[in-house]
CSV table of C-alpha atoms in Angstrom, one decimal:
chain,number,residue,atom,x,y,z
A,1,MET,CA,-36.0,-49.7,-10.0
A,2,ILE,CA,-34.3,-47.2,-12.3
A,3,LYS,CA,-37.5,-46.8,-14.3
A,4,GLN,CA,-39.4,-46.0,-11.2
A,5,ILE,CA,-36.8,-43.5,-10.1
A,6,ILE,CA,-36.9,-41.8,-13.6
A,7,THR,CA,-40.7,-41.7,-13.5
A,8,LEU,CA,-40.8,-40.1,-10.0
A,9,ALA,CA,-38.1,-37.6,-11.0
A,10,THR,CA,-40.0,-36.7,-14.2
A,11,LEU,CA,-43.1,-36.1,-12.1
A,12,VAL,CA,-41.3,-33.7,-9.9
A,13,ILE,CA,-40.2,-31.7,-13.0
A,14,ILE,CA,-43.8,-31.7,-14.3
A,15,GLU,CA,-45.0,-30.5,-11.0
A,16,ALA,CA,-42.5,-27.7,-11.1
A,17,LEU,CA,-43.7,-26.7,-14.6
A,18,HIS,CA,-47.4,-26.8,-13.5
A,19,THR,CA,-46.8,-24.7,-10.4
A,20,ARG,CA,-45.0,-22.0,-12.6
A,21,PHE,CA,-41.9,-22.6,-10.5
A,22,PHE,CA,-39.6,-21.3,-13.3
A,23,MET,CA,-41.5,-18.0,-13.5
A,24,ILE,CA,-40.3,-17.3,-10.0
A,25,ILE,CA,-36.7,-18.2,-11.1
A,26,PHE,CA,-36.9,-15.6,-13.9
A,27,ALA,CA,-38.5,-13.1,-11.5
A,28,PHE,CA,-35.5,-13.5,-9.2
A,29,LEU,CA,-33.1,-13.2,-12.2
A,30,LEU,CA,-34.8,-9.9,-13.3
A,31,THR,CA,-34.6,-8.6,-9.8
A,32,GLY,CA,-30.9,-9.6,-9.7
A,33,PHE,CA,-30.2,-7.6,-12.9
A,34,GLY,CA,-32.1,-4.7,-11.3
A,35,ILE,CA,-29.7,-4.9,-8.3
A,36,VAL,CA,-26.7,-5.1,-10.7
A,37,SER,CA,-27.7,-1.9,-12.6
A,38,PHE,CA,-28.5,-0.1,-9.3
A,39,VAL,CA,-25.2,-1.0,-7.7
A,40,GLY,CA,-23.4,-0.1,-11.0
A,41,GLN,CA,-24.8,3.4,-10.6
A,42,ILE,CA,-23.8,4.0,-7.0
A,43,ALA,CA,-20.4,2.2,-6.7
A,44,ILE,CA,-17.5,4.5,-7.6
A,45,ILE,CA,-14.7,2.0,-7.8
A,46,GLU,CA,-14.6,-1.8,-7.8
A,47,THR,CA,-18.0,-1.7,-9.6
A,48,VAL,CA,-17.8,-5.2,-11.1
A,49,ALA,CA,-16.7,-6.6,-7.7
A,50,TYR,CA,-19.6,-4.9,-6.0
A,51,GLN,CA,-22.0,-6.0,-8.7
A,52,SER,CA,-20.9,-9.6,-8.9
A,53,SER,CA,-20.7,-10.2,-5.1
A,54,LEU,CA,-24.1,-8.6,-4.3
A,55,LEU,CA,-25.8,-10.3,-7.3
A,56,ALA,CA,-24.3,-13.7,-6.2
A,57,ALA,CA,-25.4,-13.2,-2.6
A,58,PHE,CA,-28.9,-12.3,-3.7
A,59,LEU,CA,-29.1,-15.3,-6.1
A,60,ARG,CA,-27.7,-17.7,-3.6
A,61,LEU,CA,-30.2,-16.7,-0.9
A,62,SER,CA,-33.1,-16.8,-3.5
A,63,ALA,CA,-32.0,-20.2,-4.7
A,64,ILE,CA,-31.9,-21.6,-1.1
A,65,TYR,CA,-35.3,-20.1,-0.3
A,66,ILE,CA,-37.0,-21.4,-3.5
A,67,ILE,CA,-35.5,-24.9,-3.5
A,68,SER,CA,-36.4,-25.5,0.2
A,69,LEU,CA,-39.9,-24.1,-0.2
A,70,PHE,CA,-40.5,-26.2,-3.3
A,71,VAL,CA,-39.3,-29.4,-1.7
A,72,ILE,CA,-41.3,-28.8,1.5
A,73,VAL,CA,-44.5,-27.7,-0.2
A,74,SER,CA,-44.3,-30.6,-2.8
A,75,MET,CA,-43.8,-33.2,-0.1
A,76,VAL,CA,-46.4,-31.7,2.3
A,77,ASN,CA,-48.9,-31.9,-0.6
A,78,GLU,CA,-47.9,-35.5,-1.2
A,79,PHE,CA,-48.9,-36.2,2.4
A,80,ASN,CA,-52.1,-34.1,2.4
A,81,ASN,CA,-53.5,-35.6,-0.8
A,82,ASN,CA,-52.4,-39.1,0.2
A,83,ALA,CA,-50.3,-39.5,-3.0
A,84,ILE,CA,-47.5,-40.9,-0.9
A,85,HIS,CA,-49.9,-43.7,0.3
A,86,LEU,CA,-50.7,-44.4,-3.3
A,87,TRP,CA,-47.1,-44.6,-4.3
A,88,LEU,CA,-46.2,-46.9,-1.5
A,89,SER,CA,-49.1,-49.2,-2.2
A,90,LEU,CA,-47.4,-50.0,-5.5
A,91,PRO,CA,-44.7,-52.6,-5.7
A,92,MET,CA,-42.0,-50.1,-5.0
A,93,LYS,CA,-39.5,-49.9,-2.2
A,94,ARG,CA,-39.6,-47.0,0.1
A,95,ALA,CA,-36.0,-46.3,-0.7
A,96,THR,CA,-36.8,-46.1,-4.4
A,97,TYR,CA,-39.6,-43.7,-3.7
A,98,LEU,CA,-37.2,-41.4,-1.7
A,99,ILE,CA,-34.4,-41.6,-4.2
A,100,GLY,CA,-36.8,-41.0,-7.1
A,101,LYS,CA,-38.2,-37.9,-5.4
A,102,PHE,CA,-34.7,-36.7,-4.5
A,103,SER,CA,-33.5,-37.2,-8.1
A,104,GLY,CA,-36.3,-34.9,-9.2
A,105,PHE,CA,-35.3,-32.2,-6.7
A,106,MET,CA,-31.7,-32.7,-7.8
A,107,LEU,CA,-32.6,-31.9,-11.4
A,108,ILE,CA,-34.5,-28.8,-10.2
A,109,ALA,CA,-31.5,-27.7,-8.2
A,110,CYS,CA,-29.3,-28.3,-11.2
A,111,ILE,CA,-31.5,-26.1,-13.4
A,112,ILE,CA,-31.6,-23.3,-10.8
A,113,ALA,CA,-27.8,-23.4,-10.4
A,114,ILE,CA,-27.2,-23.2,-14.1
A,115,LEU,CA,-29.7,-20.4,-14.7
A,116,PHE,CA,-28.3,-18.3,-11.8
A,117,GLY,CA,-24.7,-19.2,-12.6
A,118,LEU,CA,-25.1,-18.1,-16.2
A,119,SER,CA,-26.1,-14.6,-15.1
A,120,LEU,CA,-22.7,-14.3,-13.4
A,121,PHE,CA,-20.8,-15.3,-16.5
A,122,ILE,CA,-21.2,-11.8,-17.9
A,123,LEU,CA,-19.4,-10.3,-14.9
A,124,VAL,CA,-16.6,-12.6,-13.9
A,125,PRO,CA,-14.2,-15.1,-15.7
A,126,TYR,CA,-15.7,-18.4,-16.7
A,127,SER,CA,-13.6,-20.5,-14.4
A,128,GLN,CA,-14.7,-18.6,-11.3
A,129,ALA,CA,-18.4,-18.4,-12.4
A,130,GLY,CA,-18.3,-22.1,-13.2
A,131,LEU,CA,-16.9,-22.9,-9.8
A,132,TRP,CA,-19.5,-20.7,-8.1
A,133,THR,CA,-22.3,-22.4,-10.2
A,134,PHE,CA,-21.1,-25.9,-9.2
A,135,SER,CA,-20.8,-24.9,-5.6
A,136,LEU,CA,-24.3,-23.4,-5.6
A,137,PHE,CA,-25.6,-26.8,-7.1
A,138,CYS,CA,-23.8,-28.6,-4.2
A,139,GLU,CA,-25.3,-26.2,-1.6
A,140,LEU,CA,-28.8,-26.7,-3.1
A,141,LEU,CA,-28.4,-30.5,-3.0
A,142,ILE,CA,-27.6,-30.3,0.7
A,143,ILE,CA,-30.6,-28.0,1.3
A,144,ALA,CA,-32.9,-30.2,-0.8
A,145,ALA,CA,-31.9,-33.3,1.1
A,146,LEU,CA,-32.3,-31.4,4.4
A,147,SER,CA,-35.8,-30.1,3.4
A,148,LEU,CA,-36.8,-33.7,2.6
A,149,LEU,CA,-35.7,-34.8,6.0
A,150,CYS,CA,-37.5,-32.0,7.7
A,151,VAL,CA,-40.7,-32.8,5.9
A,152,PHE,CA,-40.5,-36.4,7.0
A,153,THR,CA,-39.9,-35.3,10.5
A,154,PHE,CA,-42.4,-32.4,10.9
A,155,HIS,CA,-45.1,-33.0,8.1
A,156,ASN,CA,-45.7,-29.2,8.3
A,157,THR,CA,-44.6,-26.4,6.0
A,158,ILE,CA,-43.9,-23.8,8.7
A,159,GLN,CA,-42.0,-26.1,11.0
A,160,ALA,CA,-40.0,-27.7,8.3
A,161,LEU,CA,-39.1,-24.4,6.6
A,162,SER,CA,-38.2,-22.9,10.0
A,163,ALA,CA,-35.9,-25.8,10.7
A,164,VAL,CA,-34.2,-25.5,7.3
A,165,ILE,CA,-33.7,-21.7,7.7
A,166,ALA,CA,-32.2,-22.2,11.2
A,167,PHE,CA,-29.9,-25.0,9.9
A,168,TYR,CA,-28.8,-22.8,7.0
A,169,ILE,CA,-28.0,-19.8,9.1
A,170,LEU,CA,-26.2,-21.9,11.6
A,171,ALA,CA,-24.2,-23.8,9.0
A,172,ARG,CA,-23.2,-20.5,7.3
A,173,SER,CA,-22.1,-18.8,10.4
A,174,ILE,CA,-20.8,-21.6,12.6
A,175,TYR,CA,-17.2,-20.9,11.8
A,176,SER,CA,-17.6,-17.2,12.9
A,177,ILE,CA,-19.5,-18.4,16.0
A,178,GLN,CA,-16.7,-20.8,16.8
A,179,LEU,CA,-14.1,-18.0,16.5
A,180,VAL,CA,-16.1,-15.8,18.9
A,181,ALA,CA,-16.6,-18.7,21.3
A,182,GLN,CA,-12.9,-19.5,21.3
A,183,ASN,CA,-11.9,-15.9,22.1
A,184,LEU,CA,-14.5,-15.4,24.8
A,185,LEU,CA,-14.9,-18.8,26.4
A,186,ASN,CA,-11.3,-20.1,26.4
A,187,SER,CA,-10.3,-17.6,29.0
A,188,SER,CA,-13.2,-18.5,31.2
A,189,GLN,CA,-13.0,-21.2,33.9
A,190,SER,CA,-16.7,-21.8,34.6
A,191,TRP,CA,-18.4,-25.1,33.8
A,192,SER,CA,-21.2,-23.4,31.8
A,193,ASP,CA,-18.7,-21.7,29.5
A,194,TYR,CA,-16.8,-25.0,29.1
A,195,PHE,CA,-20.1,-26.7,28.2
A,196,ILE,CA,-21.1,-24.0,25.7
A,197,ALA,CA,-17.6,-24.1,24.0
A,198,LYS,CA,-17.8,-27.9,23.7
A,199,PHE,CA,-21.4,-27.6,22.4
A,200,ILE,CA,-20.4,-25.1,19.7
A,201,TYR,CA,-17.5,-27.4,18.8
A,202,LEU,CA,-19.9,-30.3,18.5
A,203,LEU,CA,-22.1,-28.3,16.2
A,204,SER,CA,-19.2,-27.3,14.0
A,205,ILE,CA,-18.2,-30.9,13.4
A,206,ILE,CA,-21.8,-32.0,12.8
A,207,LEU,CA,-22.9,-29.2,10.5
A,208,PRO,CA,-21.4,-28.9,6.9
A,209,ASN,CA,-19.2,-25.8,6.7
A,210,LEU,CA,-21.3,-23.9,4.2
A,211,GLU,CA,-19.0,-20.9,4.6
A,212,GLN,CA,-16.6,-22.7,2.2
A,213,PHE,CA,-19.4,-22.9,-0.5
A,214,THR,CA,-20.2,-20.3,-3.1
A,215,GLN,CA,-17.7,-17.8,-1.8
A,216,SER,CA,-17.9,-14.2,-2.9
A,217,ASP,CA,-14.1,-14.1,-2.8
A,218,TRP,CA,-14.0,-16.2,-6.0
A,219,LEU,CA,-16.2,-13.7,-7.9
A,220,THR,CA,-14.5,-10.6,-6.4
A,221,TYR,CA,-10.8,-11.5,-6.3
A,222,TYR,CA,-10.9,-14.6,-8.6
A,223,SER,CA,-9.3,-16.7,-5.9
A,224,GLY,CA,-11.2,-20.0,-6.5
A,225,GLU,CA,-9.0,-23.0,-7.1
A,226,ILE,CA,-9.4,-26.7,-7.9
A,227,ILE,CA,-8.9,-27.6,-4.3
A,228,ASP,CA,-12.0,-25.7,-3.3
A,229,LEU,CA,-13.9,-27.8,-5.9
A,230,LEU,CA,-12.7,-31.0,-4.4
A,231,GLN,CA,-13.4,-30.0,-0.8
A,232,ILE,CA,-16.9,-28.9,-1.7
A,233,THR,CA,-17.6,-32.1,-3.7
A,234,ALA,CA,-16.4,-34.3,-0.9
A,235,GLN,CA,-18.4,-32.4,1.7
A,236,THR,CA,-21.6,-32.5,-0.4
A,237,ILE,CA,-21.3,-36.3,-1.1
A,238,ILE,CA,-20.8,-37.1,2.6
A,239,TYR,CA,-23.6,-34.8,3.8
A,240,VAL,CA,-26.2,-35.6,1.2
A,241,ILE,CA,-25.7,-39.3,1.8
A,242,LEU,CA,-26.0,-38.7,5.6
A,243,LEU,CA,-29.2,-36.7,5.2
A,244,ILE,CA,-30.8,-39.2,2.7
A,245,SER,CA,-29.9,-42.0,5.1
A,246,MET,CA,-31.6,-40.2,7.9
A,247,SER,CA,-34.7,-39.6,5.8
A,248,MET,CA,-34.8,-43.3,4.8
A,249,PHE,CA,-34.5,-44.2,8.5
A,250,ASP,CA,-37.4,-41.9,9.2
A,251,LEU,CA,-39.5,-43.1,6.2
A,252,TYR,CA,-39.0,-46.8,6.9
A,253,ARG,CA,-40.2,-46.3,10.5
A,254,LYS,CA,-43.3,-44.4,9.5
A,255,ASN,CA,-46.6,-46.3,9.7
A,256,LEU,CA,-47.8,-45.4,6.2
B,1,MET,CA,-58.8,-16.0,-17.8
B,2,ASN,CA,-58.8,-19.2,-15.7
B,3,ARG,CA,-61.7,-21.4,-16.9
B,4,LYS,CA,-62.3,-22.5,-13.3
B,5,GLN,CA,-63.2,-18.9,-12.4
B,6,ARG,CA,-66.8,-17.6,-12.6
B,7,SER,CA,-67.8,-14.5,-14.5
B,8,LEU,CA,-67.4,-11.0,-13.0
B,9,THR,CA,-71.2,-10.7,-12.8
B,10,ALA,CA,-71.1,-13.4,-10.1
B,11,VAL,CA,-69.5,-10.9,-7.7
B,12,PRO,CA,-72.1,-8.9,-5.7
B,13,LYS,CA,-72.1,-5.2,-6.7
B,14,LYS,CA,-71.8,-4.2,-3.0
B,15,ILE,CA,-68.5,-5.9,-2.9
B,16,ILE,CA,-67.2,-4.2,-6.0
B,17,VAL,CA,-68.4,-0.8,-4.8
B,18,THR,CA,-66.8,-1.4,-1.4
B,19,LEU,CA,-63.5,-2.5,-3.0
B,20,VAL,CA,-63.4,0.7,-5.2
B,21,LEU,CA,-64.3,3.0,-2.3
B,22,ILE,CA,-61.8,1.5,0.1
B,23,LEU,CA,-59.0,1.7,-2.5
B,24,THR,CA,-59.9,5.3,-3.2
B,25,LEU,CA,-59.9,6.0,0.5
B,26,GLN,CA,-56.5,4.3,1.0
B,27,ILE,CA,-54.9,6.4,-1.8
B,28,THR,CA,-56.5,9.6,-0.6
B,29,TRP,CA,-55.5,8.9,3.0
B,30,ASN,CA,-51.9,8.4,2.2
B,31,HIS,CA,-51.8,11.3,-0.2
B,32,TYR,CA,-53.1,13.8,2.3
B,33,LEU,CA,-51.5,12.3,5.4
B,34,PRO,CA,-48.9,14.8,6.7
B,35,SER,CA,-45.5,13.4,6.0
B,36,PHE,CA,-43.3,12.4,9.0
B,37,PRO,CA,-40.9,15.1,10.1
B,38,ALA,CA,-37.5,14.3,8.6
B,39,LYS,CA,-35.3,13.1,11.5
B,40,ILE,CA,-31.6,13.1,10.9
B,41,GLU,CA,-29.9,10.0,12.2
B,42,HIS,CA,-26.3,10.1,13.4
B,43,LEU,CA,-23.8,7.4,13.0
B,44,THR,CA,-23.8,5.0,15.9
B,45,THR,CA,-20.8,3.0,17.0
B,46,PRO,CA,-20.4,-0.1,14.8
B,47,PRO,CA,-20.8,-3.6,16.3
B,48,GLN,CA,-17.8,-5.7,17.1
B,49,LEU,CA,-16.1,-7.4,14.1
B,50,GLU,CA,-17.1,-10.8,15.3
B,51,LEU,CA,-20.8,-9.9,15.4
B,52,LEU,CA,-20.6,-8.4,11.9
B,53,GLN,CA,-19.0,-11.6,10.7
B,54,ILE,CA,-21.8,-13.7,12.1
B,55,LEU,CA,-24.4,-11.3,10.7
B,56,SER,CA,-22.7,-11.7,7.3
B,57,LEU,CA,-23.6,-15.4,7.4
B,58,GLY,CA,-20.1,-16.3,6.6
B,59,ASP,CA,-19.8,-14.1,3.6
B,60,ASN,CA,-17.7,-11.2,4.9
B,61,ILE,CA,-17.1,-9.7,1.5
B,62,VAL,CA,-20.9,-9.2,0.9
B,63,GLY,CA,-21.2,-7.8,4.4
B,64,SER,CA,-18.4,-5.4,3.8
B,65,LYS,CA,-19.8,-4.2,0.4
B,66,LEU,CA,-23.3,-3.7,1.8
B,67,LEU,CA,-22.0,-1.8,4.8
B,68,MET,CA,-19.8,0.4,2.5
B,69,LEU,CA,-22.7,1.3,0.2
B,70,TRP,CA,-24.9,2.1,3.3
B,71,LEU,CA,-22.1,4.3,4.7
B,72,GLN,CA,-21.6,6.0,1.4
B,73,ALA,CA,-25.3,6.8,1.3
B,74,PHE,CA,-25.5,7.9,4.9
B,75,ASP,CA,-25.1,11.6,4.1
B,76,SER,CA,-28.3,11.5,2.2
B,77,GLN,CA,-31.3,11.1,4.6
B,78,SER,CA,-35.0,11.7,4.2
B,79,GLY,CA,-34.3,13.8,1.1
B,80,GLN,CA,-31.7,16.0,2.9
B,81,PHE,CA,-28.0,16.0,2.4
B,82,LEU,CA,-25.8,16.1,5.6
B,83,SER,CA,-22.5,17.8,5.4
B,84,TYR,CA,-19.5,15.8,6.4
B,85,ARG,CA,-19.0,18.3,9.3
B,86,GLN,CA,-22.1,16.9,10.9
B,87,PHE,CA,-20.5,13.4,11.0
B,88,ASP,CA,-18.8,12.1,14.1
B,89,TYR,CA,-15.4,11.3,12.5
B,90,ASP,CA,-14.3,9.0,15.3
B,91,THR,CA,-17.3,6.8,14.7
B,92,LEU,CA,-16.9,7.1,10.9
B,93,ARG,CA,-13.3,6.0,11.2
B,94,ILE,CA,-14.3,2.9,13.2
B,95,TRP,CA,-17.0,2.0,10.6
B,96,LEU,CA,-14.4,2.3,7.8
B,97,LYS,CA,-12.0,0.1,9.8
B,98,ARG,CA,-14.6,-2.6,10.4
B,99,ILE,CA,-15.5,-2.6,6.6
B,100,LEU,CA,-11.8,-3.0,5.8
B,101,GLN,CA,-11.5,-5.8,8.4
B,102,LEU,CA,-14.4,-7.6,6.8
B,103,ASP,CA,-12.8,-7.4,3.4
B,104,PRO,CA,-9.1,-6.4,3.7
B,105,LYS,CA,-8.5,-6.5,-0.1
B,106,SER,CA,-11.2,-3.8,-0.8
B,107,GLN,CA,-9.9,-0.4,-1.8
B,108,TYR,CA,-13.3,1.3,-1.4
B,109,PRO,CA,-13.1,2.4,2.3
B,110,LEU,CA,-9.6,3.9,1.7
B,111,LEU,CA,-10.9,5.8,-1.4
B,112,ALA,CA,-13.8,7.1,0.6
B,113,ALA,CA,-11.5,8.2,3.4
B,114,SER,CA,-8.9,9.8,1.2
B,115,HIS,CA,-11.1,11.3,-1.5
B,116,PHE,CA,-14.5,12.0,0.1
B,117,TYR,CA,-14.4,12.3,3.9
B,118,SER,CA,-11.1,14.1,3.8
B,119,MET,CA,-12.8,16.9,1.8
B,120,VAL,CA,-14.6,18.1,5.0
B,121,ASN,CA,-14.2,21.7,5.8
B,122,ASP,CA,-12.7,21.0,9.2
B,123,THR,CA,-8.9,20.6,9.6
B,124,THR,CA,-9.1,18.3,12.6
B,125,LYS,CA,-11.6,15.9,10.9
B,126,LYS,CA,-9.6,16.1,7.7
B,127,LYS,CA,-6.5,15.1,9.6
B,128,GLN,CA,-8.4,12.2,11.3
B,129,MET,CA,-9.2,10.7,7.9
B,130,LEU,CA,-5.7,11.2,6.6
B,131,ASN,CA,-4.3,9.6,9.7
B,132,PHE,CA,-6.7,6.6,9.2
B,133,VAL,CA,-5.3,6.1,5.7
B,134,TYR,CA,-1.8,6.4,7.1
B,135,LYS,CA,-2.4,3.7,9.7
B,136,GLN,CA,-4.2,1.4,7.3
B,137,PHE,CA,-1.3,1.8,4.7
B,138,PHE,CA,1.1,-0.3,6.9
B,139,ILE,CA,-1.2,-3.3,6.8
B,140,ASP,CA,-0.8,-3.7,3.1
B,141,PRO,CA,1.6,-1.1,1.6
B,142,ASP,CA,1.8,-2.8,-1.8
B,143,ASN,CA,-1.9,-2.3,-2.5
B,144,ARG,CA,-2.7,0.8,-0.4
B,145,TRP,CA,0.1,3.2,-1.3
B,146,GLN,CA,-2.0,5.2,-3.8
B,147,TRP,CA,-4.4,6.3,-1.0
B,148,LEU,CA,-1.5,7.5,1.2
B,149,ALA,CA,0.0,9.3,-1.8
B,150,HIS,CA,-3.3,11.1,-2.2
B,151,ALA,CA,-3.3,11.9,1.5
B,152,SER,CA,0.2,13.3,1.2
B,153,LEU,CA,-1.0,15.6,-1.6
B,154,ILE,CA,-4.0,16.8,0.5
B,155,ALA,CA,-1.7,17.5,3.4
B,156,LYS,CA,0.6,19.5,1.1
B,157,HIS,CA,-1.8,21.4,-1.0
B,158,ARG,CA,-5.0,21.7,1.1
B,159,LEU,CA,-3.7,21.6,4.7
B,160,LYS,CA,-0.4,23.3,3.8
B,161,ASP,CA,1.1,21.0,6.4
B,162,LEU,CA,4.4,20.1,4.8
B,163,PRO,CA,5.7,18.0,7.7
B,164,LEU,CA,2.6,15.9,7.6
B,165,ALA,CA,2.8,15.5,3.9
B,166,LEU,CA,6.5,14.5,4.3
B,167,LYS,CA,5.6,11.9,7.0
B,168,TYR,CA,3.2,10.2,4.5
B,169,ALA,CA,5.6,10.4,1.6
B,170,GLN,CA,8.4,9.0,3.7
B,171,ALA,CA,6.2,6.1,4.8
B,172,ILE,CA,5.6,5.3,1.1
B,173,ALA,CA,9.3,5.5,0.3
B,174,ALA,CA,10.2,3.4,3.3
B,175,HIS,CA,7.8,0.6,2.2
B,176,SER,CA,8.3,1.0,-1.5
B,177,SER,CA,8.2,-2.0,-3.8
B,178,GLU,CA,8.7,-2.7,-7.5
B,179,ASN,CA,5.0,-2.3,-8.1
B,180,MET,CA,5.0,1.3,-7.1
B,181,PRO,CA,5.6,4.0,-9.7
B,182,PHE,CA,8.7,6.2,-9.2
B,183,TRP,CA,6.7,9.4,-8.6
B,184,ALA,CA,5.3,7.8,-5.5
B,185,LYS,CA,8.7,6.8,-4.2
B,186,GLU,CA,10.1,10.3,-5.0
B,187,MET,CA,7.3,12.4,-3.5
B,188,GLN,CA,9.4,13.0,-0.4
B,189,ILE,CA,12.1,14.7,-2.5
B,190,PHE,CA,9.8,17.4,-3.8
B,191,ILE,CA,8.2,18.0,-0.4
B,192,LEU,CA,11.7,18.3,1.2
B,193,GLU,CA,12.6,20.8,-1.6
B,194,ASP,CA,9.5,22.8,-0.8
B,195,MET,CA,10.5,22.8,2.9
B,196,GLY,CA,13.9,24.1,2.0
B,197,GLU,CA,15.7,20.9,3.2
B,198,LEU,CA,18.2,21.0,0.4
B,199,GLU,CA,20.8,18.9,2.2
B,200,GLN,CA,18.3,16.1,2.8
B,201,VAL,CA,17.2,16.2,-0.8
B,202,ARG,CA,20.8,15.9,-1.9
B,203,LEU,CA,21.3,12.9,0.4
B,204,ILE,CA,18.2,11.1,-0.7
B,205,VAL,CA,18.9,11.6,-4.4
B,206,GLY,CA,22.5,10.6,-3.9
B,207,GLY,CA,21.3,7.5,-2.0
B,208,MET,CA,18.9,6.6,-4.8
B,209,PHE,CA,21.8,6.9,-7.3
B,210,ALA,CA,24.0,4.7,-5.1
B,211,ASN,CA,21.3,2.0,-4.6
B,212,GLY,CA,20.6,1.9,-8.3
B,213,GLN,CA,17.0,2.9,-7.7
B,214,ILE,CA,17.2,5.5,-10.5
B,215,THR,CA,17.7,3.7,-13.8
B,216,GLU,CA,15.8,5.4,-16.5
B,217,LEU,CA,17.8,7.8,-18.6
B,218,ASN,CA,15.4,10.7,-18.4
B,219,GLU,CA,15.3,10.3,-14.6
B,220,ILE,CA,19.1,10.2,-14.3
B,221,LYS,CA,19.3,13.4,-16.4
B,222,TYR,CA,16.6,15.1,-14.4
B,223,PHE,CA,18.1,14.2,-11.0
B,224,ASN,CA,21.6,15.1,-12.1
B,225,GLU,CA,20.3,18.5,-13.1
B,226,LYS,CA,18.5,18.7,-9.8
B,227,LEU,CA,21.7,17.9,-7.9
B,228,GLU,CA,23.6,20.5,-9.9
B,229,ASN,CA,21.0,23.1,-9.2
B,230,LEU,CA,21.0,22.2,-5.5
B,231,GLU,CA,24.8,22.6,-5.4
B,232,ASN,CA,24.6,26.0,-7.1
B,233,LEU,CA,21.8,27.0,-4.8
B,234,GLU,CA,23.9,26.0,-1.7
B,235,LYS,CA,26.9,27.9,-3.0
B,236,GLN,CA,24.8,31.0,-3.6
B,237,LEU,CA,23.3,30.6,-0.1
B,238,GLY,CA,26.8,30.2,1.3
B,239,ARG,CA,28.0,33.4,-0.3
B,240,VAL,CA,25.0,35.3,1.0
B,241,ILE,CA,25.6,34.1,4.5
B,242,LYS,CA,29.3,35.0,4.3
């Protein structure tokens, strides 16, 4: 089983190399450095804070975009060229196939996080940049697992990517939405407002609180602590297992 | 070249000619197209804080920094520079407030208010910015005192409004902490001296001695001399009045 997982993960890495995936990573890094030098020219004070926070925001969004697109396109290709049928015709459990694929995407996420994180080491203290890098890796793991689930559900690049983007935006802003809802809806007496408030609350407990991940505050005011690391690790473990279990449920039910 | 691709000669000449012609037409079209008339945009009222927080996707600091850079560049539009007089300072003040609410630790909006926007050649607008700095000071005096100190200097030297400068200096003194330098805490003394409020100066300096706020030898010497000078000045004034 382990050998099969390693083989599948290696194939994912080879696919990334063949599709010039890492060229895009370097292109994003170059663009990021362009942003850093531009911001350095226009910011009058707090230059490093402006540079590090804007570079981090750009790299974070780029990483989310590229990992989700890579996972979705790779898996849609797997369905379109019937490679998935070939794999599953071999003496291999469906769970092994899924874990093997996810392990490959996990390695890709790790490489992206390290490369993007290294670019921040020149601007902020190592401890904070390290925390940010680890947090980005965790965020990418959740997005990779979610992309995998969306592909198994939709089998279509546009639908799967749209679902991932919607999930990400919602998970990133759910805390702010909840605050607004509390202020506006708590004072209201109508049933519809009560229902909306409860629905938002339900969303907030189902979604991972990505607002706690890769915070600019760590890079700007060096406020990251070990407790953040623990919270993020725990949330990632829980959510990745949840998403992978959902994907397995979906995969086992598929008539492939 | 990719080995899977065929030679260039495989492309019909008509297509190559069309490609070159259309590209030339596109470049010529855009080059000679009359440029759009430069339209100056005015600052619109900023959205509510909650909406800005949602739009920041949970990263308020990045939202704050992007908004600040956008606001800083707002006076340069379509190759033209707007003077600060053309700005609606009420709206500008709300923008700065929102940016600070998104990232309360940032100093940038206060620097912009006290150093740039207060340079406007309009006394009312200048005072609006100084007042903004004054109000924001009370939220975090320990980290924002330097901007109010600058506002006090502007009120004193540019506006020649000594009561306003004193109001700001007194706010700093009232919320002073160990992190603040002495000159900031003692600003009110020099403003009061300029206003001719010698009795108040004597009281404040005396109070500072009594509270042990003045500890450095040079300062003790300086303020002792100042107290002596004030007493002499008061005596001279008394004689003149008699």
